[in-house]
């Protein structure tokens, strides 16, 4: 297989990464291929050596495999060194759309940053990331993508023996807030400046320095989180090492979509205090941007002035987010030109949904059909709200809502069912669910259905 690599990150100062080959596996077999994405990248996923390449057994010509280093705040606690503990960046490819993207093998074996881990992934997290990232892409949310997934023919050991797998992840960048934090904390100003220049050149060419870069990242990240909120999506582990500088959703670990709506919904089994609950995501987003701002301050000539300016920039996260949130939810209600007063209409609906435990996705889909009354227990309260809503709808409301309210998401219970079947060797449920979530605005008799009481999945787990 020929892949045309153009590796700019590997040309940066050597302290930013470690050259690292993947660890070969016994018997790789591809079980998922993203042919549309592959075509964009000029890659043939059906080449005879495809499984060997995407398992890390064969390194294609031009690749420059590395593991990158970064730090991060994990649940608010500082960790001065993290890094790619089970992911290896093969290199960068320029797509036919003119966008440069990283190609990374996740689960490809230990690196110098693995700490006590084995560098491997088991099949469940690989299937989850593939399904959810492709669902998000189909929903128009900036995200890393899944190019291919392979079983390795080897077991990994967690609480029990599990089948191993590797996912090939594609992103505009795998650079994180934590990457900047690592060099700022070490006072390595040369590396920090080189990293900043690289990110500006690659992702924000309109930015003329660190201050403009901060503004651009804040705006992109605020809009991303507003998109999450409009889908009932909970990332689950919004540590600064999991925040992409490119403004993409990255690191799908204990992520989940809300079923019965609650502002404080938490699914991640490691989020014991609810730090990353659904309703906390905007505030955590602003906090993460404050950490990014702090990491950039050493680059500024007048650091006292930079603290003032960067504080103002971070405070700008909230109004950018609020405007994006209003636009997202107004579209879900068929309001073409929302006003600030519409925020109360939206909030009142969400509170009513939380009060009655209404399913998030099903309720908004039913609103699109003007059939949402049955989603509520307090129907009189809904009727009162609906009268206000109909008075605000635009003439083209149906068309607006059809593009804003998915019928199919990667529901937790369906993802878990697909994983269970895959572990047993049956990938047909995975294929069926993948086909459904990549057509999210099309009704599906099987996959549009919310979970029954005994199907609900209330805890999700990181893919370690």
XYZ file of C-alpha atoms in Angstrom:
464
model
C 0.000 0.000 0.000
C 1.257 3.464 -0.902
C 0.484 6.316 1.506
C 1.900 9.771 0.806
C 3.136 11.171 4.113
C 4.227 14.732 4.828
C 5.395 14.820 8.429
C 5.640 18.283 9.964
C 5.318 17.378 13.660
C 8.216 14.933 13.495
C 10.378 17.817 12.252
C 9.821 19.797 15.476
C 12.323 19.782 18.379
C 13.147 16.280 19.550
C 11.861 16.815 23.103
C 8.297 16.902 21.772
C 8.156 13.201 20.977
C 9.950 9.874 20.993
C 10.486 7.831 17.821
C 8.524 4.666 18.475
C 7.648 1.670 16.338
C 4.390 -0.193 16.989
C 4.679 -3.607 18.592
C 3.713 -6.292 16.057
C 0.715 -8.509 16.724
C 0.075 -12.142 15.927
C -2.836 -12.292 13.494
C -4.351 -8.948 12.451
C -7.691 -8.904 10.667
C -9.633 -5.821 9.613
C -13.248 -5.796 10.808
C -14.146 -2.189 9.918
C -13.119 0.026 7.020
C -14.033 3.650 6.310
C -13.771 3.670 2.545
C -15.068 7.235 2.106
C -12.455 8.653 4.460
C -9.793 6.468 2.885
C -10.632 7.859 -0.552
C -10.208 11.402 0.793
C -6.754 10.446 2.069
C -5.741 8.477 -1.026
C -5.511 5.196 0.893
C -6.622 1.769 -0.312
C -8.043 -0.105 2.657
C -8.477 -3.221 0.541
C -4.799 -3.536 -0.391
C -3.289 -6.939 0.454
C -1.121 -5.451 3.209
C -3.812 -3.228 4.746
C -4.310 -5.347 7.861
C -0.568 -5.508 8.464
C -0.220 -1.736 8.175
C -3.171 -0.867 10.407
C -2.014 -3.344 13.029
C 1.455 -1.795 13.072
C 3.171 -4.908 11.744
C 4.294 -3.155 8.569
C 5.402 0.489 8.495
C 4.642 2.083 5.122
C 7.339 4.035 3.328
C 7.421 7.693 4.332
C 5.901 7.160 7.767
C 7.703 8.575 10.785
C 6.224 6.741 13.787
C 6.367 8.719 17.031
C 4.756 8.888 20.453
C 4.108 12.458 21.582
C 4.568 13.834 25.077
C 2.163 16.084 26.970
C 0.978 16.862 30.487
C -2.481 17.692 31.808
C -4.970 18.367 34.543
C -6.843 15.127 35.192
C -10.072 15.752 37.097
C -8.523 19.040 38.168
C -5.286 17.490 39.456
C -2.009 18.352 37.766
C 0.021 15.558 36.187
C 3.337 16.919 34.864
C 3.961 14.148 32.334
C 1.541 12.050 30.378
C 1.888 11.296 26.675
C 0.850 8.735 24.103
C 0.889 5.646 26.267
C -0.816 3.363 23.757
C -0.978 5.433 20.581
C 1.605 5.881 17.849
C 1.401 8.610 15.228
C 2.416 7.140 11.886
C 2.535 10.505 10.173
C 0.517 13.142 8.368
C -1.348 12.917 5.081
C -2.604 15.754 2.915
C -6.158 14.953 1.831
C -7.690 15.738 -1.538
C -9.577 18.559 0.229
C -6.283 20.282 1.042
C -6.453 19.470 4.778
C -3.490 17.855 6.530
C -4.481 15.045 8.923
C -2.669 12.818 11.385
C -2.902 9.044 11.099
C -2.519 7.368 14.474
C -2.651 3.755 15.620
C -4.349 3.497 19.012
C -3.622 0.324 20.960
C -0.358 -0.276 19.099
C 1.785 -1.245 22.068
C 3.836 0.350 24.854
C 5.728 3.620 24.529
C 7.990 5.520 26.944
C 4.803 7.202 28.231
C 2.867 4.025 29.010
C 3.735 4.123 32.713
C 2.453 0.758 34.001
C 0.166 0.120 31.020
C 0.606 -2.481 28.315
C -0.052 -0.038 25.465
C -2.849 -2.197 24.129
C -6.593 -1.761 23.690
C -9.266 -4.371 23.941
C -12.009 -4.730 21.389
C -14.776 -2.928 23.311
C -13.240 0.579 23.454
C -12.118 0.284 19.838
C -15.661 -0.525 18.720
C -17.093 2.254 20.897
C -14.705 4.889 19.534
C -15.324 3.786 15.963
C -19.112 3.960 16.361
C -19.301 7.202 18.329
C -16.716 9.137 16.341
C -18.384 8.224 13.051
C -21.790 9.065 14.534
C -20.471 12.479 15.541
C -19.014 13.055 12.096
C -22.372 12.226 10.499
C -24.006 14.717 12.886
C -21.644 17.443 11.683
C -19.668 17.687 14.921
C -15.913 18.333 14.585
C -14.294 15.073 15.599
C -11.491 12.638 15.150
C -12.450 9.961 12.642
C -12.111 6.207 12.461
C -10.283 4.976 9.369
C -9.999 1.262 10.171
C -10.162 -1.212 13.025
C -8.421 -4.543 13.364
C -8.494 -7.450 15.744
C -4.995 -8.501 16.720
C -5.334 -12.234 17.307
C -3.977 -11.641 20.816
C -5.663 -11.205 24.181
C -5.204 -8.327 26.583
C -5.790 -8.531 30.301
C -7.986 -6.148 32.248
C -10.333 -7.582 34.865
C -10.366 -10.638 32.642
C -8.934 -11.855 29.364
C -10.313 -9.882 26.403
C -9.677 -9.818 22.640
C -7.189 -7.187 21.535
C -7.837 -4.594 18.833
C -6.325 -1.461 17.269
C -8.147 1.527 15.833
C -6.628 3.799 13.212
C -7.644 7.305 14.201
C -7.522 10.313 11.890
C -7.485 13.884 13.190
C -6.566 17.333 11.993
C -4.197 17.245 14.942
C -3.446 15.260 18.071
C -1.934 18.326 19.772
C -3.667 19.078 23.059
C -3.881 21.809 25.661
C -1.719 19.456 27.703
C 0.998 19.582 25.044
C 1.396 23.302 25.685
C 1.189 22.754 29.431
C 4.053 20.274 29.355
C 6.562 22.731 27.899
C 5.278 25.725 29.852
C 5.637 23.827 33.127
C 9.206 22.880 32.217
C 9.987 26.460 31.194
C 11.127 25.157 27.815
C 10.337 28.389 25.999
C 12.022 27.364 22.754
C 9.851 24.243 22.459
C 6.750 26.168 23.527
C 7.390 28.782 20.858
C 8.064 26.139 18.201
C 4.823 24.370 19.147
C 2.861 27.625 18.995
C 4.298 28.539 15.601
C 3.507 25.056 14.322
C -0.117 25.180 15.491
C -0.636 28.628 14.004
C 0.834 27.615 10.661
C -1.100 24.359 10.509
C -4.472 25.248 12.034
C -4.861 28.997 12.504
C -2.884 30.797 9.775
C -4.928 33.945 10.378
C -3.562 34.220 13.935
C -0.623 36.608 14.273
C 0.676 35.361 17.609
C -0.163 33.623 20.877
C -2.946 36.049 21.838
C -4.751 35.584 18.543
C -4.229 31.823 18.779
C -5.856 31.822 22.218
C -8.854 33.752 20.892
C -9.258 31.353 17.956
C -9.022 28.188 20.070
C -11.472 29.561 22.652
C -14.028 30.347 19.953
C -13.693 26.959 18.293
C -13.868 25.034 21.580
C -16.884 26.995 22.840
C -18.805 26.215 19.658
C -17.804 22.562 19.877
C -19.222 22.192 23.376
C -22.445 23.911 22.304
C -22.771 21.214 19.624
C -22.262 18.514 22.260
C -24.969 20.022 24.422
C -27.419 20.109 21.541
C -27.023 16.353 21.091
C -27.122 15.386 24.755
C -23.524 14.228 24.424
C -21.333 13.805 27.496
C -17.619 13.517 26.797
C -16.989 12.103 30.242
C -13.307 12.949 30.691
C -12.644 16.591 29.776
C -9.113 16.630 31.148
C -6.793 19.168 29.541
C -4.831 16.347 27.945
C -8.061 15.381 26.148
C -8.715 18.839 24.671
C -7.731 19.144 21.016
C -6.162 22.427 19.947
C -7.845 21.929 16.576
C -11.291 22.100 18.195
C -12.210 18.498 17.443
C -13.820 15.986 19.788
C -11.005 13.664 20.795
C -10.412 10.695 23.099
C -13.718 8.848 23.203
C -13.432 6.940 26.459
C -16.419 6.828 28.835
C -18.513 9.038 26.545
C -22.285 8.672 26.273
C -25.442 10.225 24.873
C -28.145 11.037 27.402
C -31.293 8.935 27.316
C -33.670 10.226 30.020
C -32.623 13.834 30.303
C -31.023 15.241 33.434
C -28.835 18.322 33.737
C -26.509 16.409 36.070
C -26.311 13.240 33.968
C -23.030 11.358 34.441
C -22.094 8.048 32.842
C -18.339 7.800 33.345
C -17.524 5.251 36.023
C -14.446 7.266 37.033
C -16.260 10.612 37.395
C -17.253 10.053 41.003
C -17.977 13.707 41.783
C -19.772 14.559 38.546
C -17.100 17.038 37.498
C -17.805 16.322 33.835
C -21.590 15.964 34.066
C -23.683 17.119 31.117
C -24.550 20.472 32.650
C -20.994 21.167 33.811
C -19.375 20.884 30.374
C -19.520 24.609 29.483
C -17.903 25.654 32.768
C -15.224 23.000 32.419
C -14.621 24.178 28.868
C -13.883 27.688 30.128
C -11.631 26.251 32.871
C -9.678 24.276 30.285
C -9.188 27.409 28.212
C -7.849 29.182 31.297
C -5.187 26.464 31.539
C -4.328 26.972 27.875
C -4.026 30.711 28.442
C -1.719 30.119 31.401
C 0.515 27.914 29.259
C 0.879 30.663 26.628
C 1.824 33.462 29.037
C 5.585 32.609 29.072
C 5.697 33.565 25.380
C 4.563 37.118 26.046
C 7.050 39.977 26.496
C 4.865 41.780 29.042
C 3.568 38.976 31.214
C 1.610 41.182 33.603
C -0.295 42.699 30.698
C -0.730 39.236 29.197
C -2.401 37.999 32.378
C -4.961 40.794 32.083
C -5.522 40.307 28.354
C -5.709 36.523 28.560
C -8.095 36.679 31.505
C -10.400 38.839 29.390
C -10.060 36.368 26.518
C -11.048 33.436 28.726
C -13.985 35.425 30.090
C -15.076 35.738 26.469
C -15.682 31.981 26.359
C -19.064 32.324 28.091
C -20.718 34.747 25.631
C -19.359 32.842 22.621
C -20.724 29.625 24.068
C -24.079 31.218 24.982
C -24.543 32.515 21.442
C -23.628 29.144 19.925
C -25.891 27.288 22.392
C -28.807 29.568 21.497
C -28.269 28.959 17.781
C -28.041 25.183 18.263
C -31.158 24.819 20.392
C -33.174 27.397 18.451
C -32.668 25.279 15.342
C -33.883 22.242 17.274
C -37.096 24.187 17.942
C -37.464 25.494 14.401
C -36.629 29.109 15.236
C -34.669 30.687 12.398
C -33.738 34.006 14.004
C -33.439 33.499 17.753
C -33.378 36.369 20.194
C -31.925 36.337 23.725
C -35.484 35.914 25.026
C -35.643 32.489 23.353
C -33.087 31.192 25.871
C -35.860 31.054 28.477
C -38.075 29.050 26.122
C -35.288 26.534 25.590
C -34.368 26.331 29.263
C -37.998 25.829 30.261
C -38.268 22.887 27.877
C -35.075 21.303 29.208
C -36.284 21.734 32.770
C -39.609 20.132 31.875
C -37.764 17.253 30.203
C -35.613 16.809 33.308
C -38.665 16.923 35.563
C -40.433 14.192 33.595
C -37.358 12.170 32.586
C -38.111 12.619 28.900
C -35.718 10.986 26.446
C -33.509 13.713 24.973
C -33.204 12.516 21.375
C -36.727 11.089 21.098
C -38.300 14.271 22.487
C -36.634 16.566 19.992
C -37.362 14.156 17.147
C -41.023 14.117 18.216
C -41.039 17.919 18.343
C -39.973 17.871 14.705
C -43.173 15.930 13.956
C -45.247 18.039 16.389
C -45.925 14.844 18.347
C -43.929 15.417 21.521
C -46.818 15.621 23.991
C -46.669 11.892 24.734
C -43.050 12.216 25.863
C -44.186 14.070 28.995
C -45.947 13.083 32.196
C -47.135 16.620 32.977
C -48.915 17.174 29.700
C -50.650 20.327 30.853
C -47.262 21.889 31.537
C -46.084 20.798 28.111
C -49.178 22.265 26.470
C -48.503 25.607 28.125
C -44.920 25.542 26.943
C -45.900 24.376 23.438
C -48.199 27.356 22.955
C -45.246 29.682 23.555
C -43.083 27.579 21.269
C -45.482 27.569 18.336
C -45.747 31.346 18.554
C -41.974 31.563 17.977
C -41.605 29.007 15.182
C -40.481 30.138 11.769
C -42.521 29.360 8.632
C -39.760 26.951 7.572
C -39.629 25.327 11.019
C -40.084 21.739 9.811
C -37.133 21.999 7.438
C -34.914 23.606 10.085
C -35.778 20.965 12.690
C -35.295 18.098 10.261
C -31.634 19.137 9.937
C -31.153 19.737 13.665
C -32.847 16.795 15.385
C -31.377 13.354 14.730
C -33.540 10.249 14.882
C -30.593 7.935 15.541
C -27.629 8.345 17.870
C -25.086 5.836 19.162
C -27.172 4.907 22.190
C -25.311 3.341 25.073
C -27.293 0.117 25.207
C -26.960 -0.444 21.467
C -23.214 0.187 21.551
C -22.834 -2.252 24.434
C -24.893 -4.879 22.604
C -22.695 -4.499 19.522
C -19.566 -4.849 21.668
C -20.877 -7.989 23.359
C -21.595 -9.555 19.983
C -18.188 -8.508 18.643
C -16.404 -10.080 21.594
C -18.280 -13.274 20.754
C -17.064 -13.013 17.156
C -20.202 -11.594 15.529
C -19.702 -8.162 13.947
C -23.092 -8.021 12.199
C -24.670 -5.933 15.019
C -21.709 -3.512 14.858
C -22.134 -3.151 11.098
C -25.872 -2.574 11.432
C -25.457 0.049 14.150
C -22.679 1.802 12.211
C -24.908 2.000 9.145
C -27.704 3.491 11.249
C -25.673 6.114 13.131
C -24.124 7.378 9.913
C -27.654 8.179 8.675
C -28.745 9.994 11.845
C -31.664 11.949 10.402
C -33.396 8.886 8.986
C -35.957 7.033 11.123
C -34.891 3.498 11.905
C -37.363 1.057 13.407
C -34.632 -0.638 15.431
C -32.113 2.055 16.279
C -34.387 5.067 16.834
C -35.945 3.339 19.827
C -34.905 4.487 23.327
C -33.850 1.756 25.741
C -36.382 -0.086 27.816
C -35.975 -0.067 31.582
C -33.915 -3.253 31.632
C -31.744 -2.184 28.670
C -30.420 1.027 30.186
C -26.673 1.442 30.538
C -25.875 3.801 33.396
C -22.080 3.474 33.555
C -19.422 3.704 30.858
C -15.748 2.962 31.216
C -12.462 4.307 29.882
C -10.760 2.221 27.235
C -7.618 1.451 29.197
